[in-house]
Amino acid sequence: EIIRIPEGVDYLYASFVTLGVIALTGIRSAGIVAGDKIVIMGQGILGQFANQLARIEGAREVIAIALTESKKEIALQSGVDEFIALNQYQDELSSIAANVVIDISGSLKGFENALEIVKRGGRVVLLGSIPGYSHESNWSEKVITHQIEIRGSHVRNLEAEGLTYKDEARRFLWLLADKKLIMDHLITDIYNPETAPEIYERL
């Protein structure tokens, strides 16, 4: 599984390779075409990669959505056109009408919001997993009546797609080499492995 880091790529940036591969699986599942309006729900590190990758794939408009404004500045540096904090948003979510919503929120509520945001006949990509399920949720009715396509995305599916981890890792590293992905604004702290307990305490 050894992959050569292209010349000129900072080792610090290259260390994000596995997260990059995960983000790439979600973008590929989204099937973005030029001119699409894309919403990225969840603005952690995967969301920040997805913000940039959606643009690289030809999205006309990229909207970042999170619960609060805490990631707004970082998302704007990642090149999004608009940032929406759900705790302050006053309009109907359906007015956003995105072609594709990539949900990286990891919550049932986030998924339900994604179904509101996507336009009729659009796609919702679940990148990651939802830890719980509510039998009171009417998400299946929304999917049927609005003809929404749901796609799951996981690195375990790479082989079924005719790809390998190494293929996608190389792709991510070459995006770094070509300066298509920017990373500086995503790194806030650097720790040595020996200080891992301190990281977990802080998190």
mmCIF file of C-alpha atoms in Angstrom:
data_model
loop_
_atom_site.group_PDB
_atom_site.id
_atom_site.type_symbol
_atom_site.label_atom_id
_atom_site.label_comp_id
_atom_site.label_asym_id
_atom_site.label_seq_id
_atom_site.Cartn_x
_atom_site.Cartn_y
_atom_site.Cartn_z
ATOM 1 C CA GLU A 1 0.000 0.000 0.000
ATOM 2 C CA ILE A 2 3.000 2.328 -0.276
ATOM 3 C CA ILE A 3 2.347 5.423 -2.381
ATOM 4 C CA ARG A 4 5.046 7.814 -3.513
ATOM 5 C CA ILE A 5 4.397 11.436 -2.573
ATOM 6 C CA PRO A 6 4.792 13.641 -5.659
ATOM 7 C CA GLU A 7 7.674 16.081 -5.656
ATOM 8 C CA GLY A 8 6.732 19.428 -4.181
ATOM 9 C CA VAL A 9 3.934 18.122 -1.936
ATOM 10 C CA ASP A 10 4.425 19.020 1.717
ATOM 11 C CA TYR A 11 4.527 15.875 3.876
ATOM 12 C CA LEU A 12 2.200 17.611 6.322
ATOM 13 C CA TYR A 13 -0.441 17.967 3.602
ATOM 14 C CA ALA A 14 0.162 14.419 2.382
ATOM 15 C CA SER A 15 -0.667 13.102 5.865
ATOM 16 C CA PHE A 16 -4.318 13.922 5.132
ATOM 17 C CA VAL A 17 -4.409 11.299 2.387
ATOM 18 C CA THR A 18 -6.948 8.930 3.971
ATOM 19 C CA LEU A 19 -9.379 11.758 4.678
ATOM 20 C CA GLY A 20 -8.838 12.911 1.111
ATOM 21 C CA VAL A 21 -9.714 9.473 -0.226
ATOM 22 C CA ILE A 22 -12.929 9.450 1.825
ATOM 23 C CA ALA A 23 -13.917 12.882 0.511
ATOM 24 C CA LEU A 24 -13.214 11.786 -3.056
ATOM 25 C CA THR A 25 -15.594 8.824 -2.699
ATOM 26 C CA GLY A 26 -18.401 11.205 -1.779
ATOM 27 C CA ILE A 27 -17.665 13.555 -4.657
ATOM 28 C CA ARG A 28 -17.551 10.672 -7.123
ATOM 29 C CA SER A 29 -20.884 9.325 -5.817
ATOM 30 C CA ALA A 30 -22.400 12.786 -6.268
ATOM 31 C CA GLY A 31 -21.957 12.600 -10.046
ATOM 32 C CA ILE A 32 -21.464 16.358 -10.315
ATOM 33 C CA VAL A 33 -21.815 17.855 -13.777
ATOM 34 C CA ALA A 34 -20.838 21.343 -14.898
ATOM 35 C CA GLY A 35 -23.359 23.909 -13.738
ATOM 36 C CA ASP A 36 -24.729 21.963 -10.749
ATOM 37 C CA LYS A 37 -25.698 23.704 -7.529
ATOM 38 C CA ILE A 38 -24.117 21.698 -4.708
ATOM 39 C CA VAL A 39 -24.725 21.805 -0.970
ATOM 40 C CA ILE A 40 -22.187 20.365 1.473
ATOM 41 C CA MET A 41 -23.800 19.654 4.841
ATOM 42 C CA GLY A 42 -21.268 19.368 7.640
ATOM 43 C CA GLN A 43 -18.167 21.551 7.690
ATOM 44 C CA GLY A 44 -15.559 19.485 9.446
ATOM 45 C CA ILE A 45 -12.381 18.465 7.625
ATOM 46 C CA LEU A 46 -14.270 16.195 5.192
ATOM 47 C CA GLY A 47 -16.705 18.986 4.452
ATOM 48 C CA GLN A 48 -13.842 21.399 3.758
ATOM 49 C CA PHE A 49 -12.323 18.965 1.276
ATOM 50 C CA ALA A 50 -15.731 18.389 -0.331
ATOM 51 C CA ASN A 51 -16.239 22.165 -0.688
ATOM 52 C CA GLN A 52 -13.115 22.391 -2.820
ATOM 53 C CA LEU A 53 -13.529 19.106 -4.701
ATOM 54 C CA ALA A 54 -17.088 19.995 -5.770
ATOM 55 C CA ARG A 55 -15.725 23.124 -7.420
ATOM 56 C CA ILE A 56 -12.936 21.155 -9.101
ATOM 57 C CA GLU A 57 -15.603 18.826 -10.538
ATOM 58 C CA GLY A 58 -17.368 21.783 -12.170
ATOM 59 C CA ALA A 59 -20.059 22.855 -9.702
ATOM 60 C CA ARG A 60 -21.534 26.248 -10.601
ATOM 61 C CA GLU A 61 -22.385 27.075 -7.004
ATOM 62 C CA VAL A 62 -21.206 25.528 -3.731
ATOM 63 C CA ILE A 63 -23.121 26.228 -0.530
ATOM 64 C CA ALA A 64 -21.737 25.172 2.852
ATOM 65 C CA ILE A 65 -24.168 24.377 5.652
ATOM 66 C CA ALA A 66 -23.430 23.827 9.341
ATOM 67 C CA LEU A 67 -25.325 24.147 12.599
ATOM 68 C CA THR A 68 -23.512 27.325 13.653
ATOM 69 C CA GLU A 69 -21.220 29.953 12.134
ATOM 70 C CA SER A 70 -18.075 28.561 13.817
ATOM 71 C CA LYS A 71 -16.709 27.165 10.504
ATOM 72 C CA LYS A 72 -17.853 30.045 8.298
ATOM 73 C CA GLU A 73 -14.461 31.698 7.788
ATOM 74 C CA ILE A 74 -12.743 28.395 7.011
ATOM 75 C CA ALA A 75 -15.476 27.426 4.538
ATOM 76 C CA LEU A 76 -15.209 30.764 2.752
ATOM 77 C CA GLN A 77 -11.454 30.233 2.465
ATOM 78 C CA SER A 78 -12.266 26.834 0.943
ATOM 79 C CA GLY A 79 -14.034 28.709 -1.851
ATOM 80 C CA VAL A 80 -17.748 28.305 -1.123
ATOM 81 C CA ASP A 81 -20.174 30.837 -2.558
ATOM 82 C CA GLU A 82 -22.397 30.948 0.495
ATOM 83 C CA PHE A 83 -22.354 29.748 4.100
ATOM 84 C CA ILE A 84 -25.583 28.965 5.944
ATOM 85 C CA ALA A 85 -25.759 28.500 9.719
ATOM 86 C CA LEU A 86 -28.931 26.546 10.450
ATOM 87 C CA ASN A 87 -29.357 28.135 13.882
ATOM 88 C CA GLN A 88 -29.783 31.525 12.178
ATOM 89 C CA TYR A 89 -31.422 30.617 8.863
ATOM 90 C CA GLN A 90 -34.936 32.023 8.551
ATOM 91 C CA ASP A 91 -36.062 30.868 5.076
ATOM 92 C CA GLU A 92 -37.533 27.551 4.041
ATOM 93 C CA LEU A 93 -34.781 25.009 3.361
ATOM 94 C CA SER A 94 -36.636 23.908 0.229
ATOM 95 C CA SER A 95 -35.922 27.327 -1.320
ATOM 96 C CA ILE A 96 -32.248 26.329 -1.701
ATOM 97 C CA ALA A 97 -33.197 23.678 -4.306
ATOM 98 C CA ALA A 98 -29.783 22.083 -4.857
ATOM 99 C CA ASN A 99 -29.068 19.551 -7.589
ATOM 100 C CA VAL A 100 -26.995 17.510 -5.135
ATOM 101 C CA VAL A 101 -26.628 17.536 -1.359
ATOM 102 C CA ILE A 102 -23.627 15.754 0.154
ATOM 103 C CA ASP A 103 -24.545 15.022 3.760
ATOM 104 C CA ILE A 104 -21.531 14.630 6.038
ATOM 105 C CA SER A 105 -23.433 15.622 9.183
ATOM 106 C CA GLY A 106 -23.657 12.062 10.499
ATOM 107 C CA SER A 107 -27.103 12.681 11.991
ATOM 108 C CA LEU A 108 -30.672 11.762 11.141
ATOM 109 C CA LYS A 109 -31.697 15.413 11.444
ATOM 110 C CA GLY A 110 -28.985 16.367 8.975
ATOM 111 C CA PHE A 111 -30.271 13.750 6.540
ATOM 112 C CA GLU A 112 -33.841 15.022 6.904
ATOM 113 C CA ASN A 113 -32.604 18.562 6.232
ATOM 114 C CA ALA A 114 -30.781 17.313 3.133
ATOM 115 C CA LEU A 115 -34.076 15.911 1.801
ATOM 116 C CA GLU A 116 -35.642 19.356 2.236
ATOM 117 C CA ILE A 117 -32.739 21.148 0.552
ATOM 118 C CA VAL A 118 -32.398 18.998 -2.568
ATOM 119 C CA LYS A 119 -34.674 19.847 -5.478
ATOM 120 C CA ARG A 120 -37.290 17.432 -6.774
ATOM 121 C CA GLY A 121 -35.534 14.660 -8.669
ATOM 122 C CA GLY A 122 -32.167 15.573 -7.144
ATOM 123 C CA ARG A 123 -29.581 13.460 -5.341
ATOM 124 C CA VAL A 124 -28.567 13.126 -1.706
ATOM 125 C CA VAL A 125 -25.219 11.486 -1.018
ATOM 126 C CA LEU A 126 -24.633 10.051 2.449
ATOM 127 C CA LEU A 127 -20.918 10.250 3.142
ATOM 128 C CA GLY A 128 -20.350 8.381 6.374
ATOM 129 C CA SER A 129 -23.068 6.871 8.515
ATOM 130 C CA ILE A 130 -26.092 7.878 10.587
ATOM 131 C CA PRO A 131 -25.759 6.529 14.151
ATOM 132 C CA GLY A 132 -29.474 6.393 14.945
ATOM 133 C CA TYR A 133 -32.831 5.913 13.280
ATOM 134 C CA SER A 134 -36.192 7.356 14.298
ATOM 135 C CA HIS A 135 -39.321 5.444 13.355
ATOM 136 C CA GLU A 136 -41.221 8.718 13.630
ATOM 137 C CA SER A 137 -39.247 10.202 10.739
ATOM 138 C CA ASN A 138 -41.088 10.569 7.422
ATOM 139 C CA TRP A 139 -37.930 10.612 5.292
ATOM 140 C CA SER A 140 -39.023 7.665 3.135
ATOM 141 C CA GLU A 141 -42.220 9.452 2.154
ATOM 142 C CA LYS A 142 -40.203 12.511 1.100
ATOM 143 C CA VAL A 143 -37.878 10.342 -0.978
ATOM 144 C CA ILE A 144 -40.779 8.742 -2.818
ATOM 145 C CA THR A 145 -42.961 11.796 -3.400
ATOM 146 C CA HIS A 146 -40.075 14.042 -4.483
ATOM 147 C CA GLN A 147 -38.332 11.319 -6.516
ATOM 148 C CA ILE A 148 -35.077 11.854 -4.654
ATOM 149 C CA GLU A 149 -32.171 9.573 -5.407
ATOM 150 C CA ILE A 150 -30.109 8.532 -2.391
ATOM 151 C CA ARG A 151 -26.560 7.306 -2.845
ATOM 152 C CA GLY A 152 -24.370 5.818 -0.156
ATOM 153 C CA SER A 153 -20.650 6.482 -0.244
ATOM 154 C CA HIS A 154 -17.941 4.553 1.584
ATOM 155 C CA VAL A 155 -14.324 3.627 0.936
ATOM 156 C CA ARG A 156 -15.292 -0.032 1.323
ATOM 157 C CA ASN A 157 -17.053 0.269 -2.041
ATOM 158 C CA LEU A 158 -13.910 1.185 -3.983
ATOM 159 C CA GLU A 159 -13.338 -2.362 -5.232
ATOM 160 C CA ALA A 160 -16.943 -2.610 -6.477
ATOM 161 C CA GLU A 161 -16.307 0.589 -8.441
ATOM 162 C CA GLY A 162 -13.214 -0.903 -10.065
ATOM 163 C CA LEU A 163 -10.896 1.293 -7.989
ATOM 164 C CA THR A 164 -8.361 0.807 -5.232
ATOM 165 C CA TYR A 165 -7.295 2.860 -2.250
ATOM 166 C CA LYS A 166 -3.974 3.463 -3.984
ATOM 167 C CA ASP A 167 -5.749 4.838 -7.084
ATOM 168 C CA GLU A 168 -7.648 7.403 -5.044
ATOM 169 C CA ALA A 169 -4.682 8.197 -2.815
ATOM 170 C CA ARG A 170 -2.622 9.037 -5.896
ATOM 171 C CA ARG A 171 -5.442 11.206 -7.206
ATOM 172 C CA PHE A 172 -5.606 13.154 -3.937
ATOM 173 C CA LEU A 173 -1.828 13.623 -3.832
ATOM 174 C CA TRP A 174 -1.758 14.877 -7.410
ATOM 175 C CA LEU A 175 -4.489 17.374 -6.610
ATOM 176 C CA LEU A 176 -2.128 18.676 -3.945
ATOM 177 C CA ALA A 177 0.808 18.652 -6.358
ATOM 178 C CA ASP A 178 -1.214 20.636 -8.916
ATOM 179 C CA LYS A 179 -2.159 23.193 -6.217
ATOM 180 C CA LYS A 180 -5.850 22.547 -6.805
ATOM 181 C CA LEU A 181 -6.480 21.881 -3.113
ATOM 182 C CA ILE A 182 -5.501 24.450 -0.513
ATOM 183 C CA MET A 183 -4.622 23.226 2.947
ATOM 184 C CA ASP A 184 -2.995 25.921 5.089
ATOM 185 C CA HIS A 185 -6.261 27.242 6.509
ATOM 186 C CA LEU A 186 -7.328 23.748 7.584
ATOM 187 C CA ILE A 187 -4.398 23.137 9.933
ATOM 188 C CA THR A 188 -4.716 24.704 13.362
ATOM 189 C CA ASP A 189 -2.390 22.560 15.508
ATOM 190 C CA ILE A 190 0.389 20.043 14.980
ATOM 191 C CA TYR A 191 1.043 17.249 17.479
ATOM 192 C CA ASN A 192 3.534 14.409 17.700
ATOM 193 C CA PRO A 193 2.097 10.889 18.045
ATOM 194 C CA GLU A 194 3.366 10.737 21.618
ATOM 195 C CA THR A 195 0.927 13.498 22.581
ATOM 196 C CA ALA A 196 -2.164 11.697 21.249
ATOM 197 C CA PRO A 197 -3.778 11.546 24.735
ATOM 198 C CA GLU A 198 -3.583 15.338 24.908
ATOM 199 C CA ILE A 199 -5.395 15.607 21.568
ATOM 200 C CA TYR A 200 -8.228 13.396 22.782
ATOM 201 C CA GLU A 201 -8.541 15.362 26.011
ATOM 202 C CA ARG A 202 -8.832 18.555 24.008
ATOM 203 C CA LEU A 203 -11.414 17.091 21.629
#
